Short mmCIF file of C-alpha atoms in Angstrom, two decimals:
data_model
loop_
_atom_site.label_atom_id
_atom_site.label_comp_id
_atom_site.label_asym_id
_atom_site.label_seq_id
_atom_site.Cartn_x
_atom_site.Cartn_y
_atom_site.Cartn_z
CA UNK W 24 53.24 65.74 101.83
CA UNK W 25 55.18 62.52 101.65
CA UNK W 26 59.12 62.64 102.53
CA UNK W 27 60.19 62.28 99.25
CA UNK W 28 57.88 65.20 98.02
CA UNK W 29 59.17 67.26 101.10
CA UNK W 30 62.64 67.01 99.32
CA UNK W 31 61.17 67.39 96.10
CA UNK W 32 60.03 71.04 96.88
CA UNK W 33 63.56 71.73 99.33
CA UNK W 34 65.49 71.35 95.85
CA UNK W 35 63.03 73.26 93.72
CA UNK W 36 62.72 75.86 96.66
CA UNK W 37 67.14 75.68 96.44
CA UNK W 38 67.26 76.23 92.63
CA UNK W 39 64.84 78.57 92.65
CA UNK W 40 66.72 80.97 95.22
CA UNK W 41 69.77 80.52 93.54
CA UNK W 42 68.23 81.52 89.92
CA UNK W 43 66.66 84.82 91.69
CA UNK W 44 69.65 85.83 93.21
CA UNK W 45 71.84 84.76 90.49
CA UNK W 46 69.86 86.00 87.56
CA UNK W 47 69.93 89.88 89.08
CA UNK W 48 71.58 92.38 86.56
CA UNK W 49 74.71 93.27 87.71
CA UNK W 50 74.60 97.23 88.73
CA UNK W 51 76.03 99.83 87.50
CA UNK W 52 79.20 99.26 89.76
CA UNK W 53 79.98 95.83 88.43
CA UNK W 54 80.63 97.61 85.09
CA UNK W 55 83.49 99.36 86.08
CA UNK W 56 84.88 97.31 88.53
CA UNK W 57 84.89 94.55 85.79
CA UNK W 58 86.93 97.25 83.55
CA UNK W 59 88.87 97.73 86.15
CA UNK W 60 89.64 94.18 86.73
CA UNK W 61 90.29 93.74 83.17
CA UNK W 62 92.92 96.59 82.82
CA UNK W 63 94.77 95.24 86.08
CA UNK W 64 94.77 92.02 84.56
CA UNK W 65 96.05 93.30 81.18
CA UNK W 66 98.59 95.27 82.88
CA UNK W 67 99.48 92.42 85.20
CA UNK W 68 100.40 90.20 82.50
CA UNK W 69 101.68 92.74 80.12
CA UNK W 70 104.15 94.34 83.04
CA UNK W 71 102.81 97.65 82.43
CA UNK W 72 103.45 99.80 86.15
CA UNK W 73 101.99 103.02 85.90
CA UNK W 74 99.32 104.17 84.61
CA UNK W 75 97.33 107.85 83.87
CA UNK W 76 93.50 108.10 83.27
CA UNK W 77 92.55 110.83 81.36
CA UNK W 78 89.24 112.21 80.05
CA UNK W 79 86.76 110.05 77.94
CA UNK W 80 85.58 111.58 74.49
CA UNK W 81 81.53 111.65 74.26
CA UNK W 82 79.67 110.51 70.98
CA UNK W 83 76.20 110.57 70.11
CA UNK W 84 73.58 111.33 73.01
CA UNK W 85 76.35 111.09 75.83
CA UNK W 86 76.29 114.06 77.90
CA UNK W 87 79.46 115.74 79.06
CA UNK W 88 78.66 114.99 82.97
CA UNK W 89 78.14 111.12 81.92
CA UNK W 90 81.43 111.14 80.00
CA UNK W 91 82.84 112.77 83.47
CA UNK W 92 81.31 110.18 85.31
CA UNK W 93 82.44 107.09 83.60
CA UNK W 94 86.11 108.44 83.65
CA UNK W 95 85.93 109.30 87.81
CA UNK W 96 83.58 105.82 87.80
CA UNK W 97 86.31 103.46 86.02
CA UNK W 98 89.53 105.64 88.10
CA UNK W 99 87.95 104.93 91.59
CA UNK W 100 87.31 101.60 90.64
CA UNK W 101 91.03 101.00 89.68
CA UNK W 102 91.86 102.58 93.08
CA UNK W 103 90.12 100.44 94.53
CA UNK W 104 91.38 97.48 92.99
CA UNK W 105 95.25 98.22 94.26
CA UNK W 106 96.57 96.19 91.88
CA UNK W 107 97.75 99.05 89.60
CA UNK W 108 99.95 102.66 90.16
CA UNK W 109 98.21 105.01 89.13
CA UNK W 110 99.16 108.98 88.74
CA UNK W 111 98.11 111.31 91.88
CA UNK W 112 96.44 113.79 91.17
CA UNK W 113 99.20 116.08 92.86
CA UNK W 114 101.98 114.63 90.75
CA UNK W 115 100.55 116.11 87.67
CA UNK W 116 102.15 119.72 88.40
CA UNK W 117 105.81 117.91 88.68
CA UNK W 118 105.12 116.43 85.62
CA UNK W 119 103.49 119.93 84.06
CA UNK W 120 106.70 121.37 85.12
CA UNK W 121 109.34 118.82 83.30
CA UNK W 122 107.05 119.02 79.99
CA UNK W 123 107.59 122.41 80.14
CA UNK W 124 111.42 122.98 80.73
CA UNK W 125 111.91 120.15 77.57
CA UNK W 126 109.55 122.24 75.11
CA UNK W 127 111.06 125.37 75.84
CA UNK W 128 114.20 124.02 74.98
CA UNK W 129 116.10 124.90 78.12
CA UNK W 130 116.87 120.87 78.36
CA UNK W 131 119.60 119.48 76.85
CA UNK W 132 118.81 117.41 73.82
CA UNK W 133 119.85 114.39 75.65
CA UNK W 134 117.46 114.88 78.81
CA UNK W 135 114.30 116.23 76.59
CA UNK W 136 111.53 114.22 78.16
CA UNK W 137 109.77 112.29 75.64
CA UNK W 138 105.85 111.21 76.36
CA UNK W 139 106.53 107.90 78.22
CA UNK W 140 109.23 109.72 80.62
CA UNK W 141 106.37 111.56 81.78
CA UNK W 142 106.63 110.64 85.85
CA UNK W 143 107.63 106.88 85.02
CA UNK W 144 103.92 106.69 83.15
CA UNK W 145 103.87 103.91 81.11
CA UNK W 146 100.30 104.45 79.80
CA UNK W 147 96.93 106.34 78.89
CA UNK W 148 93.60 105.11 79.87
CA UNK W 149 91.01 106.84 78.07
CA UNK W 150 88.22 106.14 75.62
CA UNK W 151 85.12 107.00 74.47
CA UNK W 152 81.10 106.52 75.51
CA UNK W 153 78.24 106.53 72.60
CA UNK W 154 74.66 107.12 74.09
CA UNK W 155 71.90 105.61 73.11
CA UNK W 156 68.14 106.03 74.54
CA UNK W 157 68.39 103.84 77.23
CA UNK W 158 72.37 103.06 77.39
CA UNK W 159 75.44 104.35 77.60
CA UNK W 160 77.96 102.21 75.46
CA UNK W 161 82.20 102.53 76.72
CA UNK W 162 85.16 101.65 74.58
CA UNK W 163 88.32 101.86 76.85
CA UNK W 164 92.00 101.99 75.45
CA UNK W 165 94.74 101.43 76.67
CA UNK W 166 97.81 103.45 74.97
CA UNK W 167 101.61 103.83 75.22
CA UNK W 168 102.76 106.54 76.32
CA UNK W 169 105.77 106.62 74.50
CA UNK W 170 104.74 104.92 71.07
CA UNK W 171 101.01 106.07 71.30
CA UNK W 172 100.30 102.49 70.46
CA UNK W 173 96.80 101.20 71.21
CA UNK W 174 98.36 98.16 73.70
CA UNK W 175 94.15 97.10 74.82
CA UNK W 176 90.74 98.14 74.24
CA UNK W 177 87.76 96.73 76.39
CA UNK W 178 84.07 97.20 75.55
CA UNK W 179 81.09 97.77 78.30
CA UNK W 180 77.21 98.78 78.44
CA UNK W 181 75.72 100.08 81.28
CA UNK W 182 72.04 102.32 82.00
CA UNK W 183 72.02 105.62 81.51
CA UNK W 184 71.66 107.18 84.65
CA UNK W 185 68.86 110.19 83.92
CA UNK W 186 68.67 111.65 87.52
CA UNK W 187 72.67 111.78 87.51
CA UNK W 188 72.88 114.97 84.91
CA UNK W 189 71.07 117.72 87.00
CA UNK W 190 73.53 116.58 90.35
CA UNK W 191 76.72 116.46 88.19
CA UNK W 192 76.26 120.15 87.31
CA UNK W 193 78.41 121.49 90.49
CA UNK W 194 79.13 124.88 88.83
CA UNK W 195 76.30 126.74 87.50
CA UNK W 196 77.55 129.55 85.50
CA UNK W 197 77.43 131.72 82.59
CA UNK W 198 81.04 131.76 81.27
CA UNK W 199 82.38 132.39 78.17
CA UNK W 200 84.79 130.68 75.26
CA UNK W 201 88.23 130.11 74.76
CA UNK W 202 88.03 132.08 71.65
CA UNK W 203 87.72 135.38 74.02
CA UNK W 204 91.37 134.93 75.41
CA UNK W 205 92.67 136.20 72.15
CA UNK W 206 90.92 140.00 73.57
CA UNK W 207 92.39 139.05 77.04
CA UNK W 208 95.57 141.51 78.44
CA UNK W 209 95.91 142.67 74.67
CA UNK W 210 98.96 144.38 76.08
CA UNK W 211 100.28 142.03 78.10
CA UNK W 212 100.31 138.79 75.77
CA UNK W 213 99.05 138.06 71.91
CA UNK W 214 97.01 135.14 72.21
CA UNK W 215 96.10 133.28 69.03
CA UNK W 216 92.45 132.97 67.46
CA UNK W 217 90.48 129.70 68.69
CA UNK W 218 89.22 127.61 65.62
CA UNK W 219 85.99 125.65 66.36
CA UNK W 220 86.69 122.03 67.30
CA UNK W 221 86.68 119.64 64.38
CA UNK W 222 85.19 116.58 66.03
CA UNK W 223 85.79 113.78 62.79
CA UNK W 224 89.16 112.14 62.21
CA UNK W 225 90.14 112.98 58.24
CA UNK W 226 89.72 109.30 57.47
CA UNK W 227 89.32 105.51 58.20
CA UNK W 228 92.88 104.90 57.89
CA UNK W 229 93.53 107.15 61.03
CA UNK W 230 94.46 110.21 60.17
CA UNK W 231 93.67 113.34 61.38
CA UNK W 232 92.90 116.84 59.17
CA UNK W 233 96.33 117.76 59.70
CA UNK W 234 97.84 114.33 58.49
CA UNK W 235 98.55 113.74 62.04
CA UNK W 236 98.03 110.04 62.61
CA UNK W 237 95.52 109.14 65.60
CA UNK W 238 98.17 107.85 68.12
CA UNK W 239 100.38 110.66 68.11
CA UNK W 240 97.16 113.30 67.99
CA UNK W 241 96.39 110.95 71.26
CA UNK W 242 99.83 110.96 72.97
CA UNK W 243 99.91 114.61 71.98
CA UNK W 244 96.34 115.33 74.10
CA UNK W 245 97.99 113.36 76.64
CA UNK W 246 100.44 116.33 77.02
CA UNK W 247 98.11 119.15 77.03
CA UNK W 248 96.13 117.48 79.58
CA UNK W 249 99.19 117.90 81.87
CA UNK W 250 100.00 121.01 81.01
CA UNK W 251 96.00 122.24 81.52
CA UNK W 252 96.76 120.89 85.17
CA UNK W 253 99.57 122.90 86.02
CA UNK W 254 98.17 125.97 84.23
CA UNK W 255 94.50 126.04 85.86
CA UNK W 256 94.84 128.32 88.48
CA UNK W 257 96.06 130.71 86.65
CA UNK W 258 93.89 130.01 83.24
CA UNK W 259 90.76 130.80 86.30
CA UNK W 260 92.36 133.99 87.10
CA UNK W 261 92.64 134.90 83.32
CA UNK W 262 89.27 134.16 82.70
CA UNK W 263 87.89 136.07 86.03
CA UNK W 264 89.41 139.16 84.95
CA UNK W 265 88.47 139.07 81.45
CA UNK W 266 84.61 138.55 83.03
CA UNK W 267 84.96 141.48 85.79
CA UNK W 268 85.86 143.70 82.59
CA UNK W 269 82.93 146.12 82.20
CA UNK W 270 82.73 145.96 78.46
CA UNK W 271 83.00 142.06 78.19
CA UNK W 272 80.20 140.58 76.67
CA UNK W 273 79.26 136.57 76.10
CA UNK W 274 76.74 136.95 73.69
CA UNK W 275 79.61 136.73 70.91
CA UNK W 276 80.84 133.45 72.26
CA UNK W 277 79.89 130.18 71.21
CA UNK W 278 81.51 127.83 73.63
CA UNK W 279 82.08 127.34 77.55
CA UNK W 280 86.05 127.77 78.92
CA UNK W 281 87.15 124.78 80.27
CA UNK W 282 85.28 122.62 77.64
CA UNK W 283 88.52 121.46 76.30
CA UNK W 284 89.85 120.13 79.72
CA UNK W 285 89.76 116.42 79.31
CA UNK W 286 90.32 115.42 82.48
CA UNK W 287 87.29 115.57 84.84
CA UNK W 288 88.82 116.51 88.10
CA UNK W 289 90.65 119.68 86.81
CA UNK W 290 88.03 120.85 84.51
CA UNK W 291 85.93 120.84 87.98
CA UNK W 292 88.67 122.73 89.76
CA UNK W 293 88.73 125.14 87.26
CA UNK W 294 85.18 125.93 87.63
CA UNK W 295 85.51 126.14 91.31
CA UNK W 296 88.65 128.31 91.01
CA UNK W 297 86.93 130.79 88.34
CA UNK W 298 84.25 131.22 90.57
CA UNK W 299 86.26 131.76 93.35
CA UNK W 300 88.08 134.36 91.52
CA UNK W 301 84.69 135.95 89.85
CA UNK W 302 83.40 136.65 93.19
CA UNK W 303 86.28 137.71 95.31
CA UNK W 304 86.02 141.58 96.12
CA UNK W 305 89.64 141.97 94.48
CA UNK W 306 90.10 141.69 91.23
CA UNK W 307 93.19 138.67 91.42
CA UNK W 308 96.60 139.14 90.57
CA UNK W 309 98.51 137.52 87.62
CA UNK W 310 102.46 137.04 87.66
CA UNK W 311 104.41 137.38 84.51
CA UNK W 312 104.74 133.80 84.77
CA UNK W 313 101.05 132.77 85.50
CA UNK W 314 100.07 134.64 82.06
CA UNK W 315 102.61 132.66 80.28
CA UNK W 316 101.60 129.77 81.35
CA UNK W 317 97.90 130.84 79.80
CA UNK W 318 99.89 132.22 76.40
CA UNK W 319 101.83 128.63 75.89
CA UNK W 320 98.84 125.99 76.73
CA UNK W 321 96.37 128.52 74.49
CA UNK W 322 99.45 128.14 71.88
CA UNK W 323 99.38 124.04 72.63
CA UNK W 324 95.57 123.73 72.45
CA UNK W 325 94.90 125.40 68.96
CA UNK W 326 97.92 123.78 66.99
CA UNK W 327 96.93 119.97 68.11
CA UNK W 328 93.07 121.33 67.60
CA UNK W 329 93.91 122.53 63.95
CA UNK W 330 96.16 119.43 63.56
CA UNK W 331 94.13 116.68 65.08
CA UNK W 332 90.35 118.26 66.22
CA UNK W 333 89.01 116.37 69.09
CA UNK W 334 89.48 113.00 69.75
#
């Protein structure tokens, strides 16, 4: 082989490296870090500080624990990026705690926390996935807290991860629907009839079956996601002693409890609490307090599901 030749093939042999590594898919990881990169660069530029990730809605073929997934995915990512503040997990019970005192009217109408004074948050991340056969496809928003505004959306395909689903199930067991609270301590607290989720907004202008427009039915879910986190313990205690009941019976019951937790991390605590609960020798103890707390986020979850359905 001559010199020039020799060269010839060093180039080729160059290019050719750099196309193989270069043309590789990007994994699975590159997805959400590039969301993530995107809402700290949004955020950035846009001056918004704090931030809250909340469940993702599924459509389509998505399952529940891929929905799960892509909202724990796209929050890690973020925490690993650094470059935005986002809402500890262990702040949410402060913040469950000032929502509370301003609906119950104990605060003044000057110091009523609106959505956006919620712990300094100045927005929602959430969205929703669409499966297909092979893919899962994300839409992410970005929403004011205080105006419900949609501020940024961001689209993003990525595989569907098949042998994901059986790992993701962490909790496997029977339990009932929300719908059997209503028979729950009938003589300790009235507890209002469950409607089935109505999944479809009311039209394409963006408003809900109630007339409720789609940001404030959003801002509003924002809400009863932090008051689900400050009520879970004792929603798992509830739901333990309504199961240890002798004449309870599931076969009436069309959902799962805990269904309508949108965010990932406390719908698996509550699972791990209720099962906690289910199997402890005692039957557990609820406070006056602890079944209020069950009797005001029930109240919460059924008007914004008659007023909004899911979203």
């Amino acid at each position: 082989m001559t010199r020039t030749n020799f060269n010839a093939a060093k180039v080729l042999l160059t290019v050719s490296c750099a196309v193989l590594f270069t043309a590789q898919p990007s994994g699975a990881a590159d997805i959400y870090k590039k969301m993530a990169n995107d809402i700290a660069r949004y955020s950035a530029a846009n001056k918004v500080k704090n931030i809250a990730v909340i469940g993702f809605t599924r459509k389509a073929r998505t399952s529940r624990e891929e929905s799960e997934y892509v909202a724990e995915k796209l929050l890690t990512c973020l925490v690993k990026n650094g470059k935005v503040n986002l809402m500890e997990r262990n702040q949410l019970d402060k913040v469950m705690d000032e929502q509370k005192l301003s609906l119950s009217g104990a605060a003044d109408a000057a110091d009523a926390i609106k959505p956006g004074q919620l712990h300094s948050v100045d927005a929602i991340v959430t969205g929703t996935v669409f499966g297909t056969r092979d893919h899962l496809k994300i839409i992410a928003r970005i929403i004011d807290s205080v105006t419900g505004a949609v501020l940024h959306t961001l689209e993003a395909q990525t595989d569907r991860q098949w042998d994901m689903l059986d790992e993701a199930r962490g909790f496997e067991f029977d339990v009932p629907d929300q719908a059997a609270l209503v028979a729950m301590f009938g003589d300790e607290a009235q507890l209002p009839v469950f409607d089935d989720f109505r999944d479809a907004p009311g039209s394409f202008s963006g408003g809900f079956s109630g007339g409720f427009g789609k940001t404030e039915c959003t801002v509003r879910w924002f809400r009863v996601a932090i008051m689900q986190n400050g009520a879970v313990e004792a929603k798992a205690k509830y739901w333990a002693r309504q199961m240890r009941d002798p004449d309870f019976s599931a076969k009436d019951l069309k959902h799962n409890p805990g269904g309508e937790i949108k965010d990932p991390e406390v719908k698996r605590k509550f699972y791990e609490l209720l099962d906690k609960f289910y199997k402890s020798s005692e039957l557990p103890n609820m406070s006056a307090e602890e079944v209020s707390s069950v009797t005001d986020l029930a109240n919460e979850e059924t008007k914004i599901k008659n007023d909004c359905g899911m979203i």
